[in-house]
mmCIF file of C-alpha atoms in Angstrom:
data_model
loop_
_atom_site.group_PDB
_atom_site.id
_atom_site.type_symbol
_atom_site.label_atom_id
_atom_site.label_comp_id
_atom_site.label_asym_id
_atom_site.label_seq_id
_atom_site.Cartn_x
_atom_site.Cartn_y
_atom_site.Cartn_z
ATOM 1 C CA PHE V 1 -0.065 0.061 0.098
ATOM 2 C CA LYS V 2 2.875 2.213 0.707
ATOM 3 C CA GLU V 3 4.380 1.512 -2.795
ATOM 4 C CA ALA V 4 0.741 2.104 -4.402
ATOM 5 C CA ASN V 5 0.631 5.566 -2.578
ATOM 6 C CA GLU V 6 4.064 6.357 -3.839
ATOM 7 C CA TYR V 7 3.310 5.511 -7.319
ATOM 8 C CA CYS V 8 0.060 7.577 -7.087
ATOM 9 C CA ASP V 9 2.292 10.473 -6.004
ATOM 10 C CA ARG V 10 4.304 10.309 -9.055
ATOM 11 C CA VAL V 11 1.061 10.277 -11.231
ATOM 12 C CA LEU V 12 -0.023 13.317 -9.339
ATOM 13 C CA ASP V 13 3.291 15.084 -10.260
ATOM 14 C CA MET V 14 2.707 14.715 -13.622
ATOM 15 C CA GLU V 15 -0.826 15.027 -13.853
ATOM 16 C CA PRO V 16 -2.230 16.609 -10.582
ATOM 17 C CA GLU V 17 -5.855 16.274 -11.778
ATOM 18 C CA CYS V 18 -5.858 12.685 -12.165
ATOM 19 C CA ALA V 19 -8.779 11.755 -10.006
ATOM 20 C CA GLU V 20 -7.827 7.779 -10.776
ATOM 21 C CA ALA V 21 -4.501 8.700 -8.610
ATOM 22 C CA TYR V 22 -6.545 10.279 -5.561
ATOM 23 C CA LEU V 23 -8.854 6.888 -5.810
ATOM 24 C CA GLY V 24 -5.523 4.786 -5.428
ATOM 25 C CA LYS V 25 -4.318 7.193 -2.654
ATOM 26 C CA LEU V 26 -7.680 6.745 -0.994
ATOM 27 C CA MET V 27 -7.273 2.743 -1.122
ATOM 28 C CA ALA V 28 -3.929 2.740 -0.508
ATOM 29 C CA GLN V 29 -4.943 4.588 2.721
ATOM 30 C CA TRP V 30 -7.711 2.376 3.686
ATOM 31 C CA GLU V 31 -5.886 -0.527 2.659
ATOM 32 C CA VAL V 32 -8.034 -2.326 0.168
ATOM 33 C CA ARG V 33 -7.180 -3.899 -3.113
ATOM 34 C CA ARG V 34 -10.355 -3.268 -4.986
ATOM 35 C CA GLN V 35 -12.443 -0.042 -5.458
ATOM 36 C CA GLU V 36 -15.633 -1.900 -4.201
ATOM 37 C CA GLU V 37 -14.097 -2.699 -0.889
ATOM 38 C CA LEU V 38 -14.006 0.868 -0.143
ATOM 39 C CA ALA V 39 -17.968 0.197 0.793
ATOM 40 C CA GLU V 40 -16.516 -2.137 3.433
ATOM 41 C CA CYS V 41 -14.656 0.198 5.501
ATOM 42 C CA GLY V 42 -15.322 0.595 9.178
ATOM 43 C CA SER V 43 -15.821 4.440 8.969
ATOM 44 C CA SER V 44 -16.679 6.910 6.390
ATOM 45 C CA PHE V 45 -14.126 8.614 4.074
ATOM 46 C CA GLU V 46 -16.502 11.665 3.368
ATOM 47 C CA ASN V 47 -14.055 13.945 5.216
ATOM 48 C CA ASN V 48 -10.882 12.615 3.578
ATOM 49 C CA LYS V 49 -8.729 14.909 1.506
ATOM 50 C CA ASN V 50 -8.255 12.435 -1.443
ATOM 51 C CA TYR V 51 -12.002 11.730 -1.579
ATOM 52 C CA HIS V 52 -12.447 15.482 -1.843
ATOM 53 C CA LYS V 53 -9.939 15.769 -4.784
ATOM 54 C CA ILE V 54 -11.965 13.264 -6.234
ATOM 55 C CA LEU V 55 -15.488 14.811 -6.151
ATOM 56 C CA ARG V 56 -13.274 17.949 -7.766
ATOM 57 C CA PHE V 57 -11.675 16.207 -10.574
ATOM 58 C CA GLY V 58 -13.348 12.819 -10.915
ATOM 59 C CA ASP V 59 -16.061 12.243 -13.517
ATOM 60 C CA GLU V 60 -19.963 11.643 -12.690
ATOM 61 C CA LYS V 61 -19.795 8.043 -12.628
ATOM 62 C CA LEU V 62 -16.682 7.510 -10.146
ATOM 63 C CA ILE V 63 -18.104 10.185 -7.867
ATOM 64 C CA THR V 64 -21.720 8.468 -7.828
ATOM 65 C CA THR V 65 -20.249 5.346 -6.934
ATOM 66 C CA LEU V 66 -18.036 6.780 -3.841
ATOM 67 C CA LYS V 67 -20.942 8.573 -2.680
ATOM 68 C CA GLY V 68 -22.908 4.939 -2.894
ATOM 69 C CA TYR V 69 -20.197 3.455 -0.641
ATOM 70 C CA ILE V 70 -20.740 6.341 1.925
ATOM 71 C CA GLU V 71 -23.951 6.016 2.015
ATOM 72 C CA GLU V 72 -23.689 2.170 2.675
ATOM 73 C CA ILE V 73 -21.138 2.741 5.340
ATOM 74 C CA ASN V 74 -23.262 5.185 7.226
ATOM 75 C CA GLU V 75 -25.975 2.943 6.927
ATOM 76 C CA ARG V 76 -24.185 0.071 8.320
ATOM 77 C CA ILE V 77 -22.993 2.614 11.016
ATOM 78 C CA GLU V 78 -26.260 3.621 11.863
ATOM 79 C CA ASN V 79 -27.791 0.046 12.055
ATOM 80 C CA LYS V 80 -25.009 -1.188 14.459
ATOM 81 C CA ARG V 81 -25.952 2.407 16.781
ATOM 82 C CA VAL V 82 -29.374 1.656 17.013
ATOM 83 C CA GLU V 83 -28.922 -2.072 17.425
ATOM 84 C CA SER V 84 -26.889 -1.198 20.288
ATOM 85 C CA VAL V 85 -29.293 1.092 21.831
ATOM 86 C CA TYR V 86 -31.746 -1.469 21.408
ATOM 87 C CA LEU V 87 -29.771 -4.205 23.122
ATOM 88 C CA ASN V 88 -28.851 -1.969 25.845
ATOM 89 C CA ALA V 89 -32.470 -0.937 26.667
ATOM 90 C CA LEU V 90 -33.471 -4.652 26.362
ATOM 91 C CA ASN V 91 -30.370 -5.270 29.016
ATOM 92 C CA GLU V 92 -31.769 -2.312 31.259
ATOM 93 C CA ILE V 93 -35.350 -3.768 31.200
ATOM 94 C CA LYS V 94 -33.917 -7.260 32.629
ATOM 95 C CA GLN V 95 -31.790 -5.335 35.101
ATOM 96 C CA ALA V 96 -35.094 -3.591 36.335
ATOM 97 C CA ASP V 97 -36.950 -6.621 36.442
ATOM 98 C CA ASN V 98 -34.542 -8.614 38.513
ATOM 99 C CA LYS V 99 -34.251 -5.705 40.934
ATOM 100 C CA VAL V 100 -38.122 -5.752 41.130
ATOM 101 C CA LYS V 101 -37.913 -9.546 41.591
ATOM 102 C CA ASP V 102 -35.484 -9.269 44.500
ATOM 103 C CA MET V 103 -37.345 -6.638 45.999
ATOM 104 C CA ILE V 104 -40.592 -8.782 46.080
ATOM 105 C CA GLU V 105 -38.950 -11.807 47.512
ATOM 106 C CA ASN V 106 -36.895 -9.889 50.107
ATOM 107 C CA LYS V 107 -40.076 -7.660 50.958
ATOM 108 C CA SER V 108 -40.690 -8.384 54.411
ATOM 109 C CA ARG V 109 -36.755 -8.314 55.324
ATOM 110 C CA THR V 110 -36.289 -4.636 54.062
ATOM 111 C CA THR V 111 -37.338 -1.703 55.653
ATOM 112 C CA VAL V 112 -39.453 0.946 54.054
ATOM 113 C CA TYR V 113 -36.376 3.190 53.407
ATOM 114 C CA VAL V 114 -34.771 0.555 51.318
ATOM 115 C CA ARG V 115 -37.865 -0.514 49.193
ATOM 116 C CA LEU V 116 -38.175 3.374 48.459
ATOM 117 C CA LYS V 117 -34.993 3.823 47.060
ATOM 118 C CA ASN V 118 -34.975 0.321 45.242
ATOM 119 C CA ILE V 119 -38.036 1.712 43.748
ATOM 120 C CA ASP V 120 -36.857 4.864 42.621
ATOM 121 C CA LYS V 121 -33.982 2.980 41.395
ATOM 122 C CA VAL V 122 -35.964 0.598 39.378
ATOM 123 C CA CYS V 123 -38.122 3.372 38.165
ATOM 124 C CA SER V 124 -34.915 5.388 36.739
ATOM 125 C CA ILE V 125 -33.878 2.607 34.924
ATOM 126 C CA TYR V 126 -37.216 1.938 33.193
ATOM 127 C CA GLU V 127 -37.206 5.424 32.432
ATOM 128 C CA SER V 128 -33.804 5.016 30.776
ATOM 129 C CA ALA V 129 -34.902 2.319 28.774
ATOM 130 C CA ALA V 130 -37.973 4.024 27.575
ATOM 131 C CA ASP V 131 -35.882 6.742 26.506
ATOM 132 C CA ALA V 132 -33.553 4.610 24.378
ATOM 133 C CA PHE V 133 -36.395 2.571 23.043
ATOM 134 C CA GLY V 134 -38.018 6.242 21.880
ATOM 135 C CA SER V 135 -34.932 7.412 20.358
ATOM 136 C CA ILE V 136 -35.259 3.915 17.852
ATOM 137 C CA ILE V 137 -38.826 4.145 17.071
ATOM 138 C CA GLY V 138 -39.345 2.346 14.070
ATOM 139 C CA TYR V 139 -36.519 -0.517 14.652
ATOM 140 C CA MET V 140 -37.952 -3.988 15.364
ATOM 141 C CA ASP V 141 -40.395 -3.739 18.683
ATOM 142 C CA SER V 142 -39.012 -0.619 19.892
ATOM 143 C CA GLU V 143 -42.333 1.315 20.277
ATOM 144 C CA SER V 144 -44.041 -1.411 21.987
ATOM 145 C CA LEU V 145 -41.215 -1.684 24.524
ATOM 146 C CA GLN V 146 -41.180 2.014 24.832
ATOM 147 C CA LYS V 147 -44.749 1.681 25.890
ATOM 148 C CA GLN V 148 -43.977 -1.143 28.307
ATOM 149 C CA CYS V 149 -41.251 0.628 30.174
ATOM 150 C CA LEU V 150 -43.545 3.779 30.296
ATOM 151 C CA ASN V 151 -46.207 1.541 31.789
ATOM 152 C CA LYS V 152 -43.579 0.065 34.447
ATOM 153 C CA VAL V 153 -42.473 3.605 35.515
ATOM 154 C CA THR V 154 -46.302 4.424 36.212
ATOM 155 C CA GLU V 155 -46.413 0.924 38.242
ATOM 156 C CA CYS V 156 -43.183 2.191 40.152
ATOM 157 C CA GLN V 157 -44.579 5.604 40.593
ATOM 158 C CA ASN V 158 -48.014 3.699 42.218
ATOM 159 C CA GLU V 159 -45.991 1.346 44.360
ATOM 160 C CA LYS V 160 -44.013 4.200 45.745
ATOM 161 C CA VAL V 161 -47.288 5.969 46.956
ATOM 162 C CA TYR V 162 -48.538 2.933 48.079
ATOM 163 C CA ILE V 163 -45.630 1.975 50.093
ATOM 164 C CA THR V 164 -45.652 5.474 51.678
ATOM 165 C CA ALA V 165 -49.275 5.320 52.399
ATOM 166 C CA THR V 166 -49.180 2.096 54.274
ATOM 167 C CA ASN V 167 -45.907 3.113 56.192
ATOM 168 C CA LYS V 168 -48.138 5.933 57.592
ATOM 169 C CA MET V 169 -50.991 3.904 58.849
ATOM 170 C CA THR V 170 -49.445 3.036 62.095
ATOM 171 C CA GLY V 171 -50.382 3.646 65.506
ATOM 172 C CA LYS V 172 -53.890 4.839 67.146
ATOM 173 C CA LYS V 173 -53.874 8.484 65.449
ATOM 174 C CA LEU V 174 -56.608 9.167 62.970
ATOM 175 C CA ALA V 175 -54.399 11.776 61.553
ATOM 176 C CA ASN V 176 -51.837 9.085 60.241
ATOM 177 C CA TYR V 177 -54.637 7.052 58.360
ATOM 178 C CA GLU V 178 -56.044 10.103 56.892
ATOM 179 C CA GLU V 179 -52.838 11.281 55.860
ATOM 180 C CA ALA V 180 -52.255 7.797 54.319
#
């Protein structure tokens, strides 16, 4: 690739507007042997100086082809990002569900303070997951999962009110029960 780059430099010394030489330099820089392999790059080359020279000096066919490669790359990167958001949000739901399960199993052994603190954590996790799913609406079942998470948030908030109210129902004072 180093030799190919040097050869392209020699061509450009003789013909500074040779788009194919800039293409060769771009390919050498990304270490691909065939032009089509540029579409498989892990990141976009749209800010690359050699690419900009190709846009300046290349013919319409070459320019269209390279723009198509960039679209493929950007689409692949976006798909990976969306999938990552989706999988992370699913993982957050599992964490929250496990916390809820643990809270239910240990209900009699935990203090009201600890239960309320745990509910706040669970609520926060479901909210975070709902936000993540909301950012990728249209991907798989993200809209449905967002609604499920928002319902879980409401359940958590209701549980918090319930725990607070039942905690106030102590003693023989009527005011405690009225407040609850």
